[in-house]
Short mmCIF file of C-alpha atoms and ligand atoms in Angstrom, two decimals:
data_model
loop_
_atom_site.label_atom_id
_atom_site.label_comp_id
_atom_site.label_asym_id
_atom_site.label_seq_id
_atom_site.Cartn_x
_atom_site.Cartn_y
_atom_site.Cartn_z
CA UNK A 967 -167.25 -148.08 -49.02
CA UNK A 968 -166.50 -143.98 -49.35
CA UNK A 969 -166.36 -145.00 -53.24
CA UNK A 970 -170.18 -146.59 -53.15
CA UNK A 971 -171.34 -143.15 -51.55
CA UNK A 972 -169.75 -140.89 -53.56
CA UNK A 973 -171.19 -143.09 -56.71
CA UNK A 974 -174.31 -142.99 -55.44
CA UNK A 975 -173.58 -139.06 -54.83
CA UNK A 976 -172.72 -138.74 -58.53
CA UNK A 977 -175.79 -140.83 -59.45
CA UNK A 978 -178.69 -138.59 -57.56
CA UNK A 979 -176.69 -135.57 -59.32
CA UNK A 980 -178.81 -132.46 -58.57
CA UNK A 981 -181.34 -134.45 -56.51
CA UNK A 982 -181.52 -135.44 -52.59
CA UNK A 983 -180.92 -138.78 -51.66
CA UNK A 984 -182.11 -139.65 -48.42
CA UNK A 985 -180.14 -141.25 -45.22
CA UNK A 986 -182.26 -143.47 -45.00
CA UNK A 987 -181.78 -144.37 -48.84
CA UNK A 988 -178.28 -144.80 -49.02
CA UNK A 989 -178.32 -146.89 -45.43
CA UNK A 990 -180.22 -149.03 -46.81
CA UNK A 991 -178.24 -149.54 -50.40
CA UNK A 992 -174.88 -149.86 -49.11
CA UNK A 993 -176.41 -151.79 -46.42
CA UNK A 994 -174.93 -149.42 -43.29
CA UNK A 995 -176.16 -147.42 -40.37
CA UNK A 996 -177.19 -143.58 -40.43
CA UNK A 997 -174.79 -142.79 -38.58
CA UNK A 998 -172.14 -144.39 -41.15
CA UNK A 999 -173.48 -142.65 -43.88
CA UNK A 1000 -173.06 -138.86 -42.23
CA UNK A 1001 -169.04 -139.79 -41.26
CA UNK A 1002 -169.27 -139.98 -44.58
CA UNK A 1003 -170.37 -137.35 -45.87
CA UNK A 1004 -168.37 -135.43 -43.18
CA UNK A 1005 -165.34 -136.97 -44.34
CA UNK A 1006 -166.56 -135.59 -48.22
CA UNK A 1007 -166.80 -132.60 -47.71
CA UNK A 1008 -163.60 -132.29 -45.57
CA UNK A 1009 -162.37 -133.83 -48.75
CA UNK A 1010 -163.55 -131.41 -50.43
CA UNK A 1011 -166.64 -132.18 -52.41
CA UNK A 1012 -169.72 -129.68 -52.05
CA UNK A 1013 -172.49 -131.71 -50.14
CA UNK A 1014 -175.92 -129.78 -48.99
CA UNK A 1015 -177.60 -131.67 -46.13
CA UNK A 1016 -180.76 -130.62 -45.60
CA UNK A 1017 -183.01 -132.56 -42.48
CA UNK A 1018 -185.67 -134.80 -43.89
CA UNK A 1019 -185.28 -134.34 -47.42
CA UNK A 1020 -180.82 -135.78 -47.52
CA UNK A 1021 -178.26 -135.41 -49.32
CA UNK A 1022 -177.24 -133.45 -52.72
CA UNK A 1023 -174.18 -132.29 -54.50
CA UNK A 1024 -174.41 -129.00 -54.62
CA UNK A 1025 -171.08 -128.43 -57.85
CA UNK A 1026 -169.65 -131.12 -59.86
CA UNK A 1027 -166.71 -131.91 -58.03
CA UNK A 1028 -165.43 -131.67 -60.84
CA UNK A 1029 -161.74 -130.53 -60.03
CA UNK A 1030 -161.12 -133.56 -57.05
CA UNK A 1031 -159.37 -135.54 -58.89
CA UNK A 1032 -160.64 -138.64 -57.01
CA UNK A 1033 -160.76 -141.61 -59.32
CA UNK A 1034 -164.69 -141.76 -58.51
CA UNK A 1035 -165.15 -138.57 -60.42
CA UNK A 1036 -162.79 -139.83 -63.15
CA UNK A 1037 -164.33 -143.18 -63.40
CA UNK A 1038 -167.76 -141.59 -63.13
CA UNK A 1039 -168.99 -142.20 -67.19
CA UNK A 1040 -166.18 -142.50 -68.75
CA UNK A 1041 -166.20 -144.23 -71.79
CA UNK A 1042 -163.73 -145.62 -72.20
CA UNK A 1043 -162.65 -149.98 -72.31
CA UNK A 1044 -158.79 -149.85 -71.19
CA UNK A 1045 -157.80 -147.00 -70.78
CA UNK A 1046 -158.46 -145.18 -66.93
CA UNK A 1047 -160.45 -148.25 -65.61
CA UNK A 1048 -157.64 -148.99 -61.88
CA UNK A 1049 -156.81 -145.50 -61.23
CA UNK A 1050 -154.17 -144.86 -58.55
CA UNK A 1051 -154.43 -141.26 -56.32
CA UNK A 1052 -151.95 -140.18 -54.04
CA UNK A 1053 -152.07 -136.85 -52.38
CA UNK A 1054 -147.65 -136.48 -52.81
CA UNK A 1055 -145.39 -139.12 -54.68
CA UNK A 1056 -141.81 -138.48 -56.62
CA UNK A 1057 -143.00 -139.14 -59.32
CA UNK A 1058 -145.54 -140.73 -61.39
CA UNK A 1059 -143.71 -142.66 -63.65
CA UNK A 1060 -141.69 -144.53 -61.14
CA UNK A 1061 -143.71 -145.08 -59.20
CA UNK A 1062 -145.59 -147.11 -62.61
CA UNK A 1063 -142.41 -148.70 -63.04
CA UNK A 1064 -141.90 -149.65 -60.06
CA UNK A 1065 -144.70 -151.80 -60.03
CA UNK A 1066 -145.52 -152.26 -63.74
CA UNK A 1067 -145.36 -155.90 -64.10
CA UNK A 1068 -148.11 -156.37 -61.38
CA UNK A 1069 -150.65 -153.88 -62.72
CA UNK A 1070 -152.95 -154.31 -65.62
CA UNK A 1071 -152.64 -152.07 -69.01
CA UNK A 1072 -154.37 -148.73 -68.61
CA UNK A 1073 -153.65 -148.42 -65.07
CA UNK A 1074 -153.31 -145.07 -64.13
CA UNK A 1075 -151.62 -143.06 -61.91
CA UNK A 1076 -152.44 -139.60 -61.15
CA UNK A 1077 -150.50 -137.27 -57.83
CA UNK A 1078 -151.34 -133.47 -56.13
CA UNK A 1079 -148.02 -133.23 -56.44
CA UNK A 1080 -144.78 -134.12 -57.33
CA UNK A 1081 -141.59 -133.98 -55.70
CA UNK A 1082 -139.19 -135.40 -58.39
CA UNK A 1083 -141.41 -134.73 -61.46
CA UNK A 1084 -138.92 -135.56 -64.66
CA UNK A 1085 -138.90 -134.25 -68.11
CA UNK A 1086 -136.69 -135.90 -70.57
CA UNK A 1087 -132.96 -136.20 -69.86
CA UNK A 1088 -133.05 -136.32 -66.81
CA UNK A 1089 -134.57 -132.29 -66.22
CA UNK A 1090 -136.88 -131.23 -64.62
CA UNK A 1091 -140.47 -131.35 -64.57
CA UNK A 1092 -142.66 -128.54 -62.03
CA UNK A 1093 -145.40 -130.18 -60.21
CA UNK A 1094 -146.84 -128.38 -57.30
CA UNK A 1095 -149.74 -129.49 -54.86
CA UNK A 1096 -153.01 -129.22 -57.40
CA UNK A 1097 -152.38 -126.94 -59.56
CA UNK A 1098 -151.76 -129.13 -62.71
CA UNK A 1099 -152.92 -133.03 -64.05
CA UNK A 1100 -149.90 -135.11 -62.63
CA UNK A 1101 -150.71 -138.26 -64.19
CA UNK A 1102 -148.99 -141.13 -66.09
CA UNK A 1103 -150.74 -144.36 -67.67
CA UNK A 1104 -149.71 -147.47 -68.36
CA UNK A 1105 -149.80 -149.58 -71.59
CA UNK A 1106 -148.19 -153.37 -73.07
CA UNK A 1107 -148.26 -153.08 -76.27
CA UNK A 1108 -147.88 -156.22 -78.10
CA UNK A 1109 -145.24 -153.91 -80.92
CA UNK A 1110 -141.57 -154.23 -81.94
CA UNK A 1111 -139.85 -152.48 -78.84
CA UNK A 1112 -138.33 -150.06 -81.31
CA UNK A 1113 -141.59 -148.76 -82.43
CA UNK A 1114 -142.61 -147.40 -78.82
CA UNK A 1115 -141.30 -143.60 -79.48
CA UNK A 1116 -144.98 -143.87 -81.86
CA UNK A 1117 -146.54 -143.62 -78.40
CA UNK A 1118 -145.37 -140.61 -77.23
CA UNK A 1119 -146.85 -139.00 -80.69
CA UNK A 1120 -150.31 -140.71 -80.04
CA UNK A 1121 -150.23 -139.03 -76.81
CA UNK A 1122 -149.39 -135.36 -78.70
CA UNK A 1123 -152.81 -136.05 -80.49
CA UNK A 1124 -154.57 -137.07 -78.14
CA UNK A 1125 -154.11 -134.41 -75.55
CA UNK A 1126 -154.28 -132.01 -77.96
CA UNK A 1127 -157.62 -133.10 -80.30
CA UNK A 1128 -158.96 -133.65 -76.32
CA UNK A 1129 -157.93 -130.07 -74.92
CA UNK A 1130 -159.11 -128.87 -78.10
CA UNK A 1131 -162.72 -130.50 -78.01
CA UNK A 1132 -162.74 -128.38 -74.16
CA UNK A 1133 -162.83 -125.34 -76.37
CA UNK A 1134 -158.99 -124.35 -75.98
CA UNK A 1135 -156.77 -123.29 -79.33
CA UNK A 1136 -153.53 -125.80 -78.38
CA UNK A 1137 -151.09 -126.29 -80.87
CA UNK A 1138 -148.42 -129.93 -80.52
CA UNK A 1139 -144.66 -128.52 -80.72
CA UNK A 1140 -143.29 -132.24 -81.88
CA UNK A 1141 -143.05 -134.66 -81.20
CA UNK A 1142 -143.57 -134.15 -76.99
CA UNK A 1143 -145.06 -130.48 -76.39
CA UNK A 1144 -148.62 -129.15 -76.18
CA UNK A 1145 -148.28 -125.53 -76.58
CA UNK A 1146 -150.84 -122.16 -76.29
CA UNK A 1147 -149.61 -119.39 -77.46
CA UNK A 1148 -146.02 -120.47 -77.81
CA UNK A 1149 -145.76 -121.44 -74.52
CA UNK A 1150 -145.61 -124.88 -72.15
CA UNK A 1151 -148.99 -125.98 -70.91
CA UNK A 1152 -148.13 -129.93 -70.69
CA UNK A 1153 -145.00 -132.20 -71.59
CA UNK A 1154 -145.24 -135.83 -72.40
CA UNK A 1155 -142.23 -138.14 -70.97
CA UNK A 1156 -142.41 -141.93 -72.59
CA UNK A 1157 -140.15 -144.46 -70.64
CA UNK A 1158 -140.04 -147.97 -71.52
CA UNK A 1159 -139.18 -151.20 -70.68
CA UNK A 1160 -138.76 -154.08 -72.80
CA UNK A 1161 -136.68 -157.02 -73.69
CA UNK A 1162 -134.74 -156.94 -77.47
CA UNK A 1163 -138.20 -158.15 -79.30
CA UNK A 1164 -140.92 -157.05 -76.55
CA UNK A 1165 -142.10 -154.59 -74.42
CA UNK A 1166 -142.91 -155.70 -70.78
CA UNK A 1167 -144.99 -152.01 -70.71
CA UNK A 1168 -144.28 -148.23 -71.60
CA UNK A 1169 -145.17 -146.14 -69.19
CA UNK A 1170 -146.31 -142.94 -70.51
CA UNK A 1171 -145.88 -139.63 -68.60
CA UNK A 1172 -148.46 -136.21 -69.36
CA UNK A 1173 -147.75 -132.96 -67.24
CA UNK A 1174 -150.05 -130.68 -67.63
CA UNK A 1175 -150.35 -127.03 -65.82
CA UNK A 1176 -153.65 -126.28 -65.40
CA UNK A 1177 -154.44 -123.85 -62.48
CA UNK A 1178 -150.89 -122.83 -61.50
CA UNK A 1179 -151.51 -118.32 -61.39
CA UNK A 1180 -147.56 -118.06 -61.72
CA UNK A 1181 -143.87 -120.04 -63.25
CA UNK A 1182 -140.85 -119.60 -61.40
CA UNK A 1183 -138.41 -116.93 -63.31
CA UNK A 1184 -136.73 -120.06 -65.54
CA UNK A 1185 -140.31 -120.32 -66.91
CA UNK A 1186 -141.60 -118.14 -67.06
CA UNK A 1187 -141.08 -117.54 -70.51
CA UNK A 1188 -141.33 -121.17 -71.97
CA UNK A 1189 -144.83 -122.56 -69.28
CA UNK A 1190 -148.32 -121.81 -69.21
CA UNK A 1191 -150.88 -123.09 -67.71
CA UNK A 1192 -154.81 -123.57 -69.05
CA UNK A 1193 -156.15 -120.59 -65.92
CA UNK A 1194 -153.79 -118.76 -67.21
CA UNK A 1195 -154.71 -118.61 -71.11
CA UNK A 1196 -158.45 -117.91 -69.41
CA UNK A 1197 -159.39 -121.32 -70.15
CA UNK A 1198 -161.24 -122.13 -66.35
CA UNK A 1199 -161.39 -125.86 -66.93
CA UNK A 1200 -161.90 -128.56 -64.18
CA UNK A 1201 -159.21 -131.33 -63.96
CA UNK A 1202 -161.26 -134.08 -63.67
CA UNK A 1203 -162.91 -133.17 -67.50
CA UNK A 1204 -159.50 -132.79 -69.24
CA UNK A 1205 -158.77 -136.25 -67.72
CA UNK A 1206 -161.92 -137.85 -69.10
CA UNK A 1207 -161.84 -136.64 -72.35
CA UNK A 1208 -157.58 -137.37 -72.88
CA UNK A 1209 -158.45 -140.86 -71.79
CA UNK A 1210 -161.38 -141.24 -74.34
CA UNK A 1211 -159.42 -139.44 -77.17
CA UNK A 1212 -155.89 -141.19 -76.05
CA UNK A 1213 -158.01 -144.70 -76.63
CA UNK A 1214 -159.27 -144.12 -79.38
CA UNK A 1215 -156.30 -143.20 -81.34
CA UNK A 1216 -154.36 -146.20 -80.01
CA UNK A 1217 -156.57 -148.81 -80.67
CA UNK A 1218 -156.09 -147.58 -84.05
CA UNK A 1219 -152.48 -147.59 -84.11
CA UNK A 1220 -152.30 -150.97 -82.83
CA UNK A 1221 -154.91 -151.43 -85.42
CA UNK A 1222 -151.98 -150.80 -88.10
CA UNK A 1223 -154.19 -146.74 -88.96
CA UNK A 1224 -151.94 -144.23 -88.01
CA UNK A 1225 -153.51 -141.90 -89.95
CA UNK A 1226 -155.58 -140.30 -87.70
CA UNK A 1227 -152.37 -139.42 -85.47
CA UNK A 1228 -150.17 -138.15 -87.99
CA UNK A 1229 -153.21 -135.77 -89.65
CA UNK A 1230 -153.39 -133.97 -85.97
CA UNK A 1231 -150.02 -133.84 -85.28
CA UNK A 1232 -149.63 -132.21 -88.87
CA UNK A 1233 -153.04 -130.03 -88.52
CA UNK A 1234 -152.05 -128.83 -84.70
CA UNK A 1235 -148.84 -128.12 -85.63
CA UNK A 1236 -146.93 -125.77 -84.26
CA UNK A 1237 -143.86 -126.21 -85.84
CA UNK A 1238 -144.82 -127.02 -89.33
CA UNK A 1239 -143.39 -124.60 -92.35
CA UNK A 1240 -141.26 -122.27 -90.07
CA UNK A 1241 -138.14 -122.04 -88.84
CA UNK A 1242 -136.72 -123.69 -85.56
CA UNK A 1243 -134.16 -124.75 -83.90
CA UNK A 1244 -132.91 -128.42 -83.38
CA UNK A 1245 -130.62 -128.68 -80.68
CA UNK A 1246 -128.58 -131.53 -80.16
CA UNK A 1247 -125.93 -131.65 -77.06
CA UNK A 1248 -124.14 -128.77 -77.81
CA UNK A 1249 -124.77 -127.91 -82.00
CA UNK A 1250 -127.79 -125.88 -82.93
CA UNK A 1251 -129.17 -125.35 -86.35
CA UNK A 1252 -131.23 -123.38 -88.03
CA UNK A 1253 -133.82 -125.37 -90.64
CA UNK A 1254 -137.59 -125.08 -91.62
CA UNK A 1255 -139.76 -127.82 -90.38
CA UNK A 1256 -141.73 -129.61 -93.72
CA UNK A 1257 -143.19 -132.43 -92.59
CA UNK A 1258 -143.84 -135.46 -89.85
CA UNK A 1259 -144.30 -138.56 -92.10
CA UNK A 1260 -145.09 -141.65 -91.52
CA UNK A 1261 -143.05 -142.63 -89.27
CA UNK A 1262 -144.14 -139.80 -87.18
CA UNK A 1263 -139.85 -138.28 -87.11
CA UNK A 1264 -140.12 -134.64 -88.02
CA UNK A 1265 -138.22 -134.19 -91.48
CA UNK A 1266 -136.45 -130.86 -91.69
CA UNK A 1267 -135.05 -128.67 -94.64
CA UNK A 1268 -131.16 -126.93 -93.95
CA UNK A 1269 -129.41 -123.79 -95.31
CA UNK A 1270 -127.91 -125.63 -97.66
CA UNK A 1271 -131.30 -127.08 -98.96
CA UNK A 1272 -130.38 -130.59 -97.78
CA UNK A 1273 -133.86 -132.54 -96.67
CA UNK A 1274 -133.05 -134.77 -93.11
CA UNK A 1275 -134.99 -136.76 -91.17
CA UNK A 1276 -135.06 -136.01 -86.91
CA UNK A 1277 -135.90 -138.74 -84.87
CA UNK A 1278 -138.28 -138.26 -81.84
CA UNK A 1279 -136.30 -138.13 -78.32
CA UNK A 1280 -133.39 -137.19 -79.87
CA UNK A 1281 -133.23 -133.71 -79.97
CA UNK A 1282 -135.33 -130.64 -78.42
CA UNK A 1283 -136.11 -127.68 -80.49
CA UNK A 1284 -136.40 -123.79 -80.61
CA UNK A 1285 -138.30 -121.58 -82.38
CA UNK A 1286 -136.21 -118.69 -83.66
CA UNK A 1287 -137.33 -115.61 -81.10
CA UNK A 1288 -138.45 -117.68 -78.58
CA UNK A 1289 -139.77 -121.36 -77.59
CA UNK A 1290 -141.04 -122.59 -80.72
P1 LIG B 1331 -137.50 -129.79 -73.76
O1 LIG B 1331 -138.74 -128.47 -73.16
O2 LIG B 1331 -136.10 -129.38 -74.03
O3 LIG B 1331 -138.27 -130.94 -75.02
P2 LIG B 1331 -138.59 -131.63 -72.76
O4 LIG B 1331 -139.30 -132.04 -73.00
O5 LIG B 1331 -137.46 -132.31 -71.04
O6 LIG B 1331 -137.48 -130.51 -72.73
O7 LIG B 1331 -138.92 -130.59 -70.88
C1 LIG B 1331 -138.25 -130.75 -69.59
C2 LIG B 1331 -138.05 -129.03 -68.96
O8 LIG B 1331 -139.60 -128.56 -69.58
C3 LIG B 1331 -137.33 -128.59 -68.28
O9 LIG B 1331 -136.06 -128.50 -68.80
C4 LIG B 1331 -138.01 -127.03 -67.94
O10 LIG B 1331 -137.74 -126.38 -69.22
C5 LIG B 1331 -139.93 -127.38 -68.61
N1 LIG B 1331 -140.61 -127.53 -67.01
C6 LIG B 1331 -140.77 -128.14 -66.55
N2 LIG B 1331 -141.39 -127.93 -65.48
C7 LIG B 1331 -142.64 -127.48 -66.85
C8 LIG B 1331 -143.76 -127.02 -66.69
N3 LIG B 1331 -145.25 -126.96 -65.25
N4 LIG B 1331 -144.45 -126.58 -67.01
C9 LIG B 1331 -143.52 -126.14 -68.30
N5 LIG B 1331 -142.69 -126.52 -68.27
C10 LIG B 1331 -141.89 -126.66 -67.80
#
C-alpha cells in the first residue's frame, strides 16, 4: 500500500492530491492515508500537507533509492523492473548470487550501505551509508560462458554514456573502472555462475561514489565522487539513466552487435594512446595502449615493439604518474 501512495503522489507531480481522492483511489481510510504520508515524510520524502487541499511533493525525491522512485517513468523492459532495496547488506553481488536462480533477469539489488563491498580478486570496495549507488543486476544471457567478460565492457560503456548524458566528463579505464579527472568514481565487478556450455547467471555489480566528501588515506589519491568533482546529481536520475543505457547496449550485444560498446570504450578511453603499467601478480610492465579489439581485449605495445593482447580480468592497470 505504501508503494501505491508513493506512486499516486509522484503521479500528481506539483499538484495537490486530496486525502479524500487518495482514500477513494486506494480503498483505504483517510486516517490510513495520513499515516502513510507521515511514514513517507520520515523516510525522507518532502511532502507538504495543506488543510482542504491535501498533499503534494515539494522536492522531487530523486535522491531516495526507494524502488518506487526508480520505477517511476523508467524506460526499460528488463533492467530494473524488479528492484530489491536494502538499508544494509554485506554485498549486493553476494545477495544476488544467493537468490540467482529464483529471480527474473534484470532484477536489481540496491543497498544504502555494504559492509563487505567487494572489488576484484577479493579486494575491498568501500560503500558507506548513503554515499553512493551500491547495486547489482542479474543477467541470464544465452551465450557461451567464455564470452561473459564482455558484459563488464557493456557495463562500463553504459555507465560512461549515462554519466556523459547527465553532463559528467567521465572516461573508462579499461576494463572495469570509470574515472573523472584521473580518479576512480565507479567500479564494476562481474561474477559468473555457469556450467561448461551455458551460463546460469551473471551478477553485475556497480559501485558509484556519489556524495562522498572524503576518502581515507589509502584511497585519497585514486578515488573521487561526483559531488567532489562538482556534479551534484541525484542518485535516482543516475540509476535510471544507467539502466536505460545498459539495456540498449545489452540488447544490441545479444543481437550480435558489439560495435557501439566498442566505440564507446574507445572514444571515452582514459588510457588509449598512453603509456601505462600492466600489473600481473608481482610483475609490472610499461607499455603503450593501442586499441580495444573486437573481443574487447586491450592491445598494447611493449618496449621492444611487440604487440600483445591483454585479456580483461587478469591484470590491473596503473598510470605512469598515478592511478591513470
Ligand atoms: P583495480 O583498481 O586494481 O582495477 P578493482 O577493480 O578490484 O582494482 O577495485 C578495487 C580497488 O578499488 C580497491 O583495492 C581499492 O583500492 C579501490 N576502492 C575501494 N573502494 C573504493 C571506492 N569507494 N571508490 C574508489 N575506489 C575504491
